[in-house]
Structure formats: structure tokens, C-alpha cells
Amino acid sequence: MKIHKKILTHYLSCTSPVDKEGYLYKKRERNTTYLRRWFVLKGNLLFYQERPGDRNLLGVIVLEGCMVQACETDGQFCFSLVFTGPGLRTYRLAADDHPSQESWIAALFCASHIYLSMIVRDLERRYEEAKRDKGLCVSIQTSEVTSAPNTIMASWYTGQPYFIQGTSIVPRDGRSYSTSSIAPTYVPNRPSNFSLHAPPAQFKATNKRSPKLWPKRNAHVTPLNGPAPSHSEWPMMGFDPLEEFSKLHEHYGNEVRQLRADWLKKKRKETGYIEEDLIDLG
Amino acid sequence: MRFNEKELVFLSRQPTQRAAELGMRGPKKGDVVKKRFVKLIVNFLFYFRTDEDEPIGALLLEQCRVEREDLQVFSIVFLDEAERKYLFECDSQEQCAEWIDAIIKASYEFMRKNLVYYRTEIHRLTGKDPLEQYGISDETRFQVNSALPPLPPPPPPT
């Protein structure tokens, strides 16, 4: 089967981010020797060559349908890429030290396209939920504000991942690293403090009107991959909903009270009498 | 250059929703349209001779541009070599549009951008990083600043 090598090498050398690179030892297929190679992980592809910057690419491993496993038997800091299927290969690799081994295992674990697409689908669902929970006018805003991204993201990737038995993502809880089962189970040995590089919060106290009255945003202004629009357009930013909800309730309540007062005034002028309140607004 | 061919062939045999017989023409001068069974799996486009088990080839769908050439024809250009176009003839306009859409969305880099977008938005809406529960918050590939800049707009149709 022809792999169109030029397309692969072009992808390797282009400006898209390298996910990880470094020296690893690779065991030869029919031999017990480990050879030192420079590995570059990009997307779901693991390239290797003799040295960094070498023109001659020795090989590439497509990381779909394999499990990443630490193996203690072969010696120190080893791990394998186990391709699951009849007659399929296991690549045996080794790192220089424990941190490197852990780091490579973690990176390779989440490298597959299948894994990435599962995560993205899950995030898409949670994004929709988060929008609904915030009570933003989803039906108005998503159709106008996010109409550009939605044409790309709506109903994309309809295929079933074939190595997966289910479609849910199960939180990690064990030491077997699998890219081909439903449960991502690697637990990294580092603090899970979150390191999202979002722009600094500059919450403006203005523009807290109820959602329906906000100016509609131009869909073309929203970059698909860039930072989200400025904080002043997201009224919930800076709020901890549990602590601030009463304040928010108070604020919107004031607005409603004002609107109602205006309406009542207007009505009295028109009809000349005062209606009973249907609801006791306190 | 070595690659895990057996594993890739195994991958090409998996079921997928995006598979069809299309007319395919290679990029070289003198290449003619041939009937091929084309399968889109992850970010690879496999193409087979009809009724053969092993694909003739696999095209990595990264750093490429997909364009509508005609009502039922789309092209893929790799390596920014605009003259080297792979052409695919579909049976209908609808099928053509579906394939273009599917190929664009299949790229790893496209998905990475989506992930970064959702991650950022969910964080803005909820104050939480959605990747924490998977233990992958620190992986370089998911960082906000690691997404590619947007591709330049396609040239206007001639």
C-alpha cells in the first residue's frame, strides 16, 4: 500500500504544533537491541529519525487502534504500543528516565484521532449544556452569533468510532492505558491544577441587562479558534453563580420592577383605572 | 521510509460512514479517471480497486485544501502545489458536498481547533476546565495557544 510519503513529511515539517519530541530507544522487530532514535509526535503520527534535524526520516507509526502500556519486564522505563488485531505488531520503546517515560505515555495515550474525536464530541455536548444552564438565549444567539462556527461544527463527525464499544467517556481510574477501549484510564502523576491560558479577566460591571436585550453580535466577528469575545459581552463572567446568584436575582428583579412600573404608568394613562395584580410581586 | 503498514491496512478495513465508489484521478499529467472505492477513516483517505481487500494507497488529510471543482467534482490539493490536484467525481451534487464537508472535518488539526474552542468557551461559561476530569489539562496538544492560525481564505472561484 502506498503511503504518499511527501504528504507525511510535509505535515511533519509544517507550522502545526509538535506535540512532543525527544530521544527514545526503539527495540528492533526481530532483535533484542534497542536503538536510540529522535521521535517527533504530531497529531496521531509518531515520526522517528536518527537525530533531530535529520533530513532522512526513518519511519512513522500511525497511532490508531493501539494501547499504550508501561512494561516493567524489559528493563527500566519501557513502554509499548500494542496494536490490537490479528497479526498486528507491538512497538517496544524505552525512555531515559521515569519522568520521560510518564510524559511520553501520557502524550501517546491521548494522541489518537479516535480519542480526540471522543473528547471533542463530549465537549460539544457540555458546551451546549453550559449555554443552556446559563440561561442565555440559545435559540437567538446560536443561530446568529455562532452561525459561522455552527456550519462547521454542527453534526460533524457522524461516524461511529469502530474500536470503541460505547460512546461515553469514562473517567480514568486505573493503570492500563488504552486508546482503543471506551475508558481512558491513565492517571497522571502530577497535580491537576488547571493551566488554561485564557485571556486575563477584565470584568466590566456594565451591561448587565437581561439576555434578550443585548445587542446581537456579528457572526463574522467570532473567530472559530481565536479567543472568545471580550468579557463585557459575557455577563456571567467573573460570577460565581452560587455566591452571586442572589445579587443577579436582585438585579434582574430591579429591572423587571422598573419595566413593570413603566408599564403600569402607561396603562393608567390609557385606561384610567388600576388593575389588580394577578401575581403578588411583593 | 518505514511505516506500520499492516496496522494501517487493518485500519482501512474498519467500517465507516464515509465510503463510496468515486471516480478518482491522480495529480500527474496523463493520469486518467479510474473507478475507486474510497474510504474516509480518521484523517486518512484510503482508496481501493473495487472488490479488493487491500487499499492501493492512503492519503493523509492534513495540510491540504479541498475544493469544489464542478457540480459533482471535488479536488484535494496537498503540499500547496496547486497544480497537483487529486480529483474525485461523485454521483450527485449532494454526495459531493457531503464528501467535501467530511474531509475538511476529518483533519486532526481541525479537530484540535474545535477542542480548544470548546474548552475555552466552557471555561468562560462555567469557570471550570472541562479537561481536568480526564487528567489531560496539561497536555501540550490541548493548550489554547497551540491551535493553528486559521487558514487563508480560499481563492475566489474562477
Short mmCIF file of C-alpha atoms in Angstrom, two decimals:
data_model
loop_
_atom_site.label_atom_id
_atom_site.label_comp_id
_atom_site.label_asym_id
_atom_site.label_seq_id
_atom_site.Cartn_x
_atom_site.Cartn_y
_atom_site.Cartn_z
CA MET A 1 0.00 0.00 0.00
CA LYS A 2 1.32 3.40 -0.96
CA ILE A 3 1.52 5.90 1.88
CA HIS A 4 2.36 9.11 -0.08
CA LYS A 5 5.41 9.89 1.96
CA LYS A 6 5.67 13.50 0.79
CA ILE A 7 2.34 14.37 2.36
CA LEU A 8 3.51 12.98 5.67
CA THR A 9 6.87 14.71 5.63
CA HIS A 10 5.17 17.96 4.69
CA TYR A 11 2.87 17.62 7.68
CA LEU A 12 5.86 16.94 9.90
CA SER A 13 7.77 19.99 8.74
CA CYS A 14 4.90 22.46 8.55
CA THR A 15 3.99 25.00 11.19
CA SER A 16 1.34 22.99 13.03
CA PRO A 17 2.38 22.31 16.62
CA VAL A 18 4.65 19.45 17.55
CA ASP A 19 3.04 17.66 20.46
CA LYS A 20 6.18 16.10 21.83
CA GLU A 21 9.70 15.30 20.73
CA GLY A 22 12.74 13.70 22.24
CA TYR A 23 15.06 10.71 22.29
CA LEU A 24 13.65 7.29 22.94
CA TYR A 25 15.02 3.82 22.49
CA LYS A 26 13.23 1.67 19.99
CA LYS A 27 13.55 -2.09 20.04
CA ARG A 28 14.21 -3.69 16.71
CA GLU A 29 11.49 -6.00 15.42
CA ARG A 30 13.44 -9.22 15.19
CA ASN A 31 16.23 -8.38 17.55
CA THR A 32 16.73 -7.59 21.19
CA THR A 33 18.73 -4.43 20.68
CA TYR A 34 17.38 -1.03 21.43
CA LEU A 35 18.38 1.76 19.09
CA ARG A 36 18.36 5.40 20.08
CA ARG A 37 16.11 7.47 17.85
CA TRP A 38 14.76 11.00 17.77
CA PHE A 39 10.97 10.83 17.97
CA VAL A 40 8.51 13.53 16.96
CA LEU A 41 4.85 13.21 17.89
CA LYS A 42 2.46 15.28 15.82
CA GLY A 43 -1.25 14.65 15.79
CA ASN A 44 -1.78 10.90 15.57
CA LEU A 45 1.58 10.29 13.94
CA LEU A 46 4.84 9.30 15.62
CA PHE A 47 7.81 10.01 13.39
CA TYR A 48 11.32 8.85 14.08
CA GLN A 49 14.76 9.57 12.71
CA GLU A 50 18.33 9.15 13.86
CA ARG A 51 18.91 12.69 15.06
CA PRO A 52 16.92 15.89 15.33
CA GLY A 53 17.04 17.89 12.14
CA ASP A 54 17.93 14.85 10.04
CA ARG A 55 16.63 15.12 6.51
CA ASN A 56 16.18 11.42 6.26
CA LEU A 57 13.05 10.24 8.02
CA LEU A 58 13.48 6.63 9.14
CA GLY A 59 9.84 5.89 9.76
CA VAL A 60 6.41 6.76 11.05
CA ILE A 61 3.93 4.97 13.29
CA VAL A 62 0.25 5.77 12.79
CA LEU A 63 -1.23 5.76 16.28
CA GLU A 64 -4.72 4.43 15.67
CA GLY A 65 -6.01 1.29 17.32
CA CYS A 66 -3.20 0.83 19.79
CA MET A 67 -2.90 0.69 23.55
CA VAL A 68 -0.09 2.38 25.40
CA GLN A 69 1.27 0.25 28.22
CA ALA A 70 4.12 0.61 30.62
CA CYS A 71 6.09 -2.63 30.74
CA GLU A 72 8.37 -3.42 33.58
CA THR A 73 9.71 -6.71 32.23
CA ASP A 74 12.02 -5.48 29.54
CA GLY A 75 14.01 -3.25 31.79
CA GLN A 76 13.71 0.25 33.03
CA PHE A 77 11.42 2.97 31.73
CA CYS A 78 9.96 0.80 28.98
CA PHE A 79 6.57 1.07 27.42
CA SER A 80 4.80 -0.46 24.45
CA LEU A 81 2.44 0.50 21.71
CA VAL A 82 0.26 -2.57 21.41
CA PHE A 83 -1.80 -2.71 18.24
CA THR A 84 -4.86 -4.80 18.84
CA GLY A 85 -5.72 -7.06 15.95
CA PRO A 86 -4.69 -10.32 14.32
CA GLY A 87 -1.03 -10.36 13.38
CA LEU A 88 -0.50 -6.78 14.41
CA ARG A 89 2.68 -5.51 15.91
CA THR A 90 3.80 -4.28 19.31
CA TYR A 91 6.33 -1.47 19.30
CA ARG A 92 8.65 -1.55 22.29
CA LEU A 93 10.11 1.73 23.36
CA ALA A 94 12.13 2.93 26.32
CA ALA A 95 12.78 6.33 27.84
CA ASP A 96 15.87 7.63 29.61
CA ASP A 97 14.20 8.14 32.96
CA HIS A 98 10.93 7.84 34.79
CA PRO A 99 9.60 11.37 34.17
CA SER A 100 10.28 11.00 30.47
CA GLN A 101 8.56 7.61 30.40
CA GLU A 102 5.48 9.01 32.14
CA SER A 103 5.40 12.05 29.95
CA TRP A 104 5.61 10.04 26.74
CA ILE A 105 2.98 7.57 27.87
CA ALA A 106 0.61 10.43 28.70
CA ALA A 107 1.22 12.13 25.37
CA LEU A 108 0.83 8.97 23.30
CA PHE A 109 -2.23 7.92 25.21
CA CYS A 110 -4.27 10.90 24.05
CA ALA A 111 -2.73 11.12 20.60
CA SER A 112 -5.17 9.11 18.54
CA HIS A 113 -7.73 10.72 16.28
CA ILE A 114 -10.38 8.47 17.78
CA TYR A 115 -9.62 9.69 21.28
CA LEU A 116 -9.57 13.32 20.20
CA SER A 117 -12.91 13.00 18.44
CA MET A 118 -14.47 11.43 21.54
CA ILE A 119 -13.26 14.31 23.67
CA VAL A 120 -14.48 16.89 21.17
CA ARG A 121 -17.93 15.34 20.98
CA ASP A 122 -18.14 15.30 24.74
CA LEU A 123 -17.04 18.92 24.96
CA GLU A 124 -19.55 19.91 22.31
CA ARG A 125 -22.34 18.38 24.37
CA ARG A 126 -21.10 20.07 27.54
CA TYR A 127 -20.79 23.39 25.74
CA GLU A 128 -24.44 23.20 24.71
CA GLU A 129 -25.37 22.29 28.28
CA ALA A 130 -23.33 25.14 29.70
CA LYS A 131 -25.04 27.59 27.39
CA ARG A 132 -28.47 26.31 28.37
CA ASP A 133 -27.62 26.37 32.05
CA LYS A 134 -26.56 29.96 31.82
CA GLY A 135 -29.99 30.87 30.54
CA LEU A 136 -28.54 32.69 27.59
CA CYS A 137 -30.97 32.94 24.74
CA VAL A 138 -29.57 29.92 22.97
CA SER A 139 -32.08 29.91 20.18
CA ILE A 140 -31.36 33.51 19.25
CA GLN A 141 -27.67 33.64 19.95
CA THR A 142 -26.52 30.36 18.50
CA SER A 143 -28.32 30.94 15.28
CA GLU A 144 -26.85 34.37 14.77
CA VAL A 145 -23.77 34.72 16.88
CA THR A 146 -22.30 31.34 16.27
CA SER A 147 -23.76 30.65 12.89
CA ALA A 148 -20.34 30.63 11.29
CA PRO A 149 -18.81 28.01 13.58
CA ASN A 150 -22.03 26.03 13.65
CA THR A 151 -21.98 25.38 9.95
CA ILE A 152 -18.69 23.66 10.54
CA MET A 153 -19.30 22.09 13.90
CA ALA A 154 -22.96 21.16 13.68
CA SER A 155 -23.48 17.48 13.01
CA TRP A 156 -19.85 16.83 12.14
CA TYR A 157 -18.18 13.54 12.57
CA THR A 158 -21.19 11.33 12.32
CA GLY A 159 -19.16 8.15 12.03
CA GLN A 160 -19.03 5.62 14.82
CA PRO A 161 -15.52 5.00 16.05
CA TYR A 162 -15.04 1.37 15.25
CA PHE A 163 -12.66 0.39 18.00
CA ILE A 164 -14.98 1.69 20.65
CA GLN A 165 -17.75 -0.40 22.10
CA GLY A 166 -19.66 2.51 23.53
CA THR A 167 -19.83 6.23 23.03
CA SER A 168 -19.47 7.50 26.56
CA ILE A 169 -16.27 8.62 28.12
CA VAL A 170 -15.45 7.08 31.46
CA PRO A 171 -13.20 8.93 33.88
CA ARG A 172 -9.80 7.48 34.50
CA ASP A 173 -9.31 5.09 37.34
CA GLY A 174 -6.59 2.60 36.66
CA ARG A 175 -3.18 1.94 35.26
CA SER A 176 -3.93 0.40 31.94
CA TYR A 177 -3.62 2.89 29.16
CA SER A 178 -5.89 2.25 26.29
CA THR A 179 -6.72 4.26 23.25
CA SER A 180 -8.91 1.59 21.88
CA SER A 181 -11.37 0.97 24.66
CA ILE A 182 -14.10 3.21 25.94
CA ALA A 183 -12.35 4.05 29.17
CA PRO A 184 -9.39 6.40 29.15
CA THR A 185 -7.81 5.20 32.34
CA TYR A 186 -4.43 6.79 32.70
CA VAL A 187 -3.96 8.73 35.88
CA PRO A 188 -1.03 11.08 35.53
CA ASN A 189 1.21 11.55 38.50
CA ARG A 190 1.04 15.27 38.63
CA PRO A 191 -1.23 17.89 40.15
CA SER A 192 -4.27 18.55 38.09
CA ASN A 193 -4.19 22.27 38.64
CA PHE A 194 -5.65 23.80 35.65
CA SER A 195 -3.44 25.67 33.29
CA LEU A 196 -5.75 27.05 30.69
CA HIS A 197 -4.21 30.12 29.15
CA ALA A 198 -7.37 32.16 28.82
CA PRO A 199 -7.05 35.94 28.48
CA PRO A 200 -7.00 37.75 31.87
CA ALA A 201 -10.43 38.51 33.25
CA GLN A 202 -11.32 42.15 32.96
CA PHE A 203 -14.88 42.05 34.04
CA LYS A 204 -16.72 45.24 33.34
CA ALA A 205 -19.62 45.98 35.62
CA THR A 206 -21.65 47.49 32.84
CA ASN A 207 -24.15 45.90 30.54
CA LYS A 208 -25.89 43.57 32.94
CA ARG A 209 -29.18 43.79 31.15
CA SER A 210 -31.20 40.66 30.76
CA PRO A 211 -30.03 38.48 27.92
CA LYS A 212 -32.77 39.23 25.44
CA LEU A 213 -31.91 42.90 25.31
CA TRP A 214 -28.22 42.59 24.46
CA PRO A 215 -27.07 43.77 21.09
CA LYS A 216 -26.78 40.91 18.68
CA ARG A 217 -23.22 40.07 17.78
CA ASN A 218 -21.98 39.85 14.27
CA ALA A 219 -21.31 36.23 13.45
CA HIS A 220 -18.28 37.16 11.38
CA VAL A 221 -16.58 38.68 14.36
CA THR A 222 -16.38 35.40 16.22
CA PRO A 223 -13.21 33.58 15.26
CA LEU A 224 -13.54 29.85 15.32
CA ASN A 225 -10.26 29.25 17.02
CA GLY A 226 -9.39 32.60 18.48
CA PRO A 227 -10.16 33.84 21.95
CA ALA A 228 -13.80 34.34 22.75
CA PRO A 229 -15.24 37.84 22.51
CA SER A 230 -14.45 40.40 25.20
CA HIS A 231 -15.67 39.80 28.68
CA SER A 232 -18.17 42.61 28.64
CA GLU A 233 -20.28 40.58 26.26
CA TRP A 234 -20.44 37.61 28.57
CA PRO A 235 -22.47 38.79 31.51
CA MET A 236 -21.80 35.79 33.64
CA MET A 237 -18.04 36.22 33.62
CA GLY A 238 -16.46 36.79 36.96
CA PHE A 239 -19.53 35.49 38.71
CA ASP A 240 -19.51 32.53 40.93
CA PRO A 241 -23.13 31.61 40.33
CA LEU A 242 -23.59 30.05 43.74
CA GLU A 243 -22.48 33.14 45.62
CA GLU A 244 -23.63 35.79 43.23
CA PHE A 245 -26.98 34.40 42.22
CA SER A 246 -28.91 36.35 44.81
CA LYS A 247 -27.26 39.52 43.57
CA LEU A 248 -28.10 38.63 40.00
CA HIS A 249 -31.67 37.83 41.02
CA GLU A 250 -31.87 41.15 42.79
CA HIS A 251 -30.51 42.99 39.80
CA TYR A 252 -32.81 41.42 37.24
CA GLY A 253 -35.62 41.81 39.73
CA ASN A 254 -35.00 45.56 39.82
CA GLU A 255 -35.08 45.71 36.07
CA VAL A 256 -38.37 43.83 35.99
CA ARG A 257 -39.79 46.09 38.66
CA GLN A 258 -38.81 49.17 36.69
CA LEU A 259 -40.31 47.83 33.49
CA ARG A 260 -43.48 46.95 35.29
CA ALA A 261 -43.72 50.36 36.89
CA ASP A 262 -43.33 51.98 33.47
CA TRP A 263 -45.97 49.73 32.01
CA LEU A 264 -48.41 50.39 34.82
CA LYS A 265 -47.95 54.13 34.40
CA LYS A 266 -48.66 53.83 30.75
CA LYS A 267 -51.72 51.69 31.35
CA ARG A 268 -53.19 54.08 33.88
CA LYS A 269 -52.93 56.88 31.39
CA GLU A 270 -54.71 54.81 28.75
CA THR A 271 -57.46 53.13 30.71
CA GLY A 272 -57.87 55.43 33.68
CA TYR A 273 -58.11 52.67 36.26
CA ILE A 274 -55.77 50.36 38.11
CA GLU A 275 -55.90 46.65 37.57
CA GLU A 276 -55.43 44.17 40.35
CA ASP A 277 -52.14 42.40 40.23
CA LEU A 278 -52.62 38.85 39.11
CA ILE A 279 -49.42 37.89 40.89
CA ASP A 280 -48.27 39.26 44.20
CA LEU A 281 -44.91 40.71 43.41
CA GLY A 282 -44.20 41.66 47.00
CA MET B 1 10.59 5.37 4.96
CA ARG B 2 9.07 2.62 7.08
CA PHE B 3 5.55 2.71 8.37
CA ASN B 4 3.21 0.34 10.18
CA GLU B 5 1.61 -0.92 7.02
CA LYS B 6 -0.21 -3.92 8.48
CA GLU B 7 -1.78 -1.77 11.13
CA LEU B 8 -2.79 0.84 8.58
CA VAL B 9 -4.33 -1.80 6.31
CA PHE B 10 -6.22 -3.13 9.32
CA LEU B 11 -7.45 0.39 9.98
CA SER B 12 -8.58 0.73 6.37
CA ARG B 13 -10.81 -2.32 6.75
CA GLN B 14 -12.85 -0.83 9.59
CA PRO B 15 -16.41 0.23 8.92
CA THR B 16 -17.01 3.87 8.24
CA GLN B 17 -19.95 6.00 7.26
CA ARG B 18 -17.97 7.83 4.63
CA ALA B 19 -17.20 5.28 1.93
CA ALA B 20 -18.24 5.22 -1.71
CA GLU B 21 -17.20 4.38 -5.20
CA LEU B 22 -15.92 7.54 -6.83
CA GLY B 23 -14.08 8.41 -9.97
CA MET B 24 -10.55 9.27 -8.95
CA ARG B 25 -7.83 10.96 -10.93
CA GLY B 26 -4.26 11.39 -9.79
CA PRO B 27 -2.30 14.64 -9.93
CA LYS B 28 0.16 13.77 -12.66
CA LYS B 29 -0.21 14.73 -16.26
CA GLY B 30 -1.62 11.80 -18.12
CA ASP B 31 -3.44 10.41 -15.13
CA VAL B 32 -6.94 9.33 -16.08
CA VAL B 33 -10.10 8.90 -14.06
CA LYS B 34 -10.43 5.44 -12.55
CA LYS B 35 -13.20 3.93 -10.52
CA ARG B 36 -12.02 3.58 -6.95
CA PHE B 37 -13.63 2.60 -3.67
CA VAL B 38 -12.78 5.49 -1.39
CA LYS B 39 -12.98 5.32 2.40
CA LEU B 40 -12.52 8.12 4.88
CA ILE B 41 -11.23 6.80 8.21
CA VAL B 42 -9.84 9.12 10.88
CA ASN B 43 -7.67 11.56 8.93
CA PHE B 44 -6.80 9.17 6.12
CA LEU B 45 -8.41 8.74 2.75
CA PHE B 46 -7.94 5.14 1.64
CA TYR B 47 -8.63 4.14 -1.92
CA PHE B 48 -9.13 0.61 -3.21
CA ARG B 49 -9.66 -1.10 -6.52
CA THR B 50 -13.26 -2.23 -6.40
CA ASP B 51 -13.59 -5.61 -4.64
CA GLU B 52 -10.03 -5.67 -3.40
CA ASP B 53 -9.25 -6.04 0.29
CA GLU B 54 -6.06 -4.09 0.49
CA PRO B 55 -6.06 -0.41 -0.39
CA ILE B 56 -3.86 0.85 -3.19
CA GLY B 57 -2.96 3.87 -1.15
CA ALA B 58 -3.62 6.14 1.81
CA LEU B 59 -3.72 9.93 1.69
CA LEU B 60 -3.13 11.82 4.93
CA LEU B 61 -5.69 14.60 5.09
CA GLU B 62 -3.57 17.25 6.80
CA GLN B 63 -2.28 20.48 5.32
CA CYS B 64 -4.50 20.05 2.31
CA ARG B 65 -7.17 22.12 0.66
CA VAL B 66 -10.46 20.65 -0.52
CA GLU B 67 -12.37 22.50 -3.18
CA ARG B 68 -15.41 22.16 -5.36
CA GLU B 69 -14.31 21.85 -8.95
CA ASP B 70 -17.66 21.29 -10.56
CA LEU B 71 -21.20 20.36 -9.57
CA GLN B 72 -20.22 16.80 -8.81
CA VAL B 73 -16.46 17.02 -8.61
CA PHE B 74 -14.14 17.99 -5.79
CA SER B 75 -10.39 18.20 -5.58
CA ILE B 76 -7.77 17.84 -2.89
CA VAL B 77 -4.52 19.74 -3.13
CA PHE B 78 -1.55 18.74 -0.99
CA LEU B 79 1.73 20.47 -0.26
CA ASP B 80 0.41 23.78 -1.54
CA GLU B 81 1.16 22.53 -5.02
CA ALA B 82 -1.89 23.84 -6.74
CA GLU B 83 -1.15 22.02 -9.97
CA ARG B 84 -1.01 18.69 -8.22
CA LYS B 85 -4.69 18.07 -7.71
CA TYR B 86 -6.39 14.82 -6.88
CA LEU B 87 -9.83 14.84 -8.46
CA PHE B 88 -12.86 12.94 -7.24
CA GLU B 89 -16.02 12.54 -9.29
CA CYS B 90 -19.21 11.93 -7.34
CA ASP B 91 -22.61 10.66 -8.36
CA SER B 92 -24.52 13.70 -7.23
CA GLN B 93 -24.11 17.26 -6.04
CA GLU B 94 -25.25 16.24 -2.61
CA GLN B 95 -22.71 13.46 -2.35
CA CYS B 96 -20.01 15.88 -3.48
CA ALA B 97 -20.94 18.42 -0.82
CA GLU B 98 -21.03 15.71 1.86
CA TRP B 99 -17.57 14.46 0.97
CA ILE B 100 -16.05 17.93 0.99
CA ASP B 101 -17.58 18.59 4.38
CA ALA B 102 -16.45 15.26 5.78
CA ILE B 103 -12.87 15.63 4.57
CA ILE B 104 -12.49 19.12 6.00
CA LYS B 105 -13.78 17.98 9.35
CA ALA B 106 -11.63 14.87 9.39
CA SER B 107 -8.34 16.66 9.78
CA TYR B 108 -6.64 16.33 13.13
CA GLU B 109 -5.76 20.00 13.15
CA PHE B 110 -9.38 20.95 12.52
CA MET B 111 -10.49 18.85 15.47
CA ARG B 112 -7.79 20.28 17.67
CA LYS B 113 -9.06 23.77 16.94
CA ASN B 114 -12.58 22.72 17.85
CA LEU B 115 -11.38 21.23 21.10
CA VAL B 116 -9.55 24.41 22.02
CA TYR B 117 -12.62 26.47 21.13
CA TYR B 118 -14.99 24.37 23.26
CA ARG B 119 -12.52 24.20 26.09
CA THR B 120 -12.18 27.97 26.15
CA GLU B 121 -15.92 28.56 25.88
CA ILE B 122 -16.85 26.05 28.56
CA HIS B 123 -14.31 27.63 30.84
CA ARG B 124 -15.78 31.05 30.20
CA LEU B 125 -19.29 29.84 30.84
CA THR B 126 -18.65 27.66 33.86
CA GLY B 127 -15.32 28.76 35.28
CA LYS B 128 -14.11 25.18 35.00
CA ASP B 129 -11.66 23.49 32.68
CA PRO B 130 -13.57 20.56 31.14
CA LEU B 131 -10.38 18.59 30.51
CA GLU B 132 -9.48 18.34 34.19
CA GLN B 133 -11.67 15.36 34.80
CA TYR B 134 -9.78 13.42 32.14
CA GLY B 135 -6.45 14.36 33.60
CA ILE B 136 -5.26 15.82 30.33
CA SER B 137 -5.32 19.53 31.09
CA ASP B 138 -1.57 19.86 30.86
CA GLU B 139 -1.01 18.03 27.62
CA THR B 140 0.60 20.37 25.08
CA ARG B 141 -1.72 19.29 22.33
CA PHE B 142 -4.77 20.71 24.11
CA GLN B 143 -3.40 24.10 25.08
CA VAL B 144 -5.22 27.19 23.96
CA ASN B 145 -2.19 28.67 22.29
CA SER B 146 -1.33 25.53 20.38
CA ALA B 147 -4.11 25.74 17.84
CA LEU B 148 -3.13 26.67 14.31
CA PRO B 149 -3.91 30.10 12.96
CA PRO B 150 -6.86 29.99 10.59
CA LEU B 151 -6.10 29.01 7.00
CA PRO B 152 -6.08 31.84 4.49
CA PRO B 153 -9.40 32.13 2.66
CA PRO B 154 -9.63 30.01 -0.47
CA PRO B 155 -9.01 31.81 -3.74
CA PRO B 156 -12.18 33.12 -5.40
CA PRO B 157 -13.73 30.69 -7.84
CA THR B 158 -12.73 31.33 -11.42
#
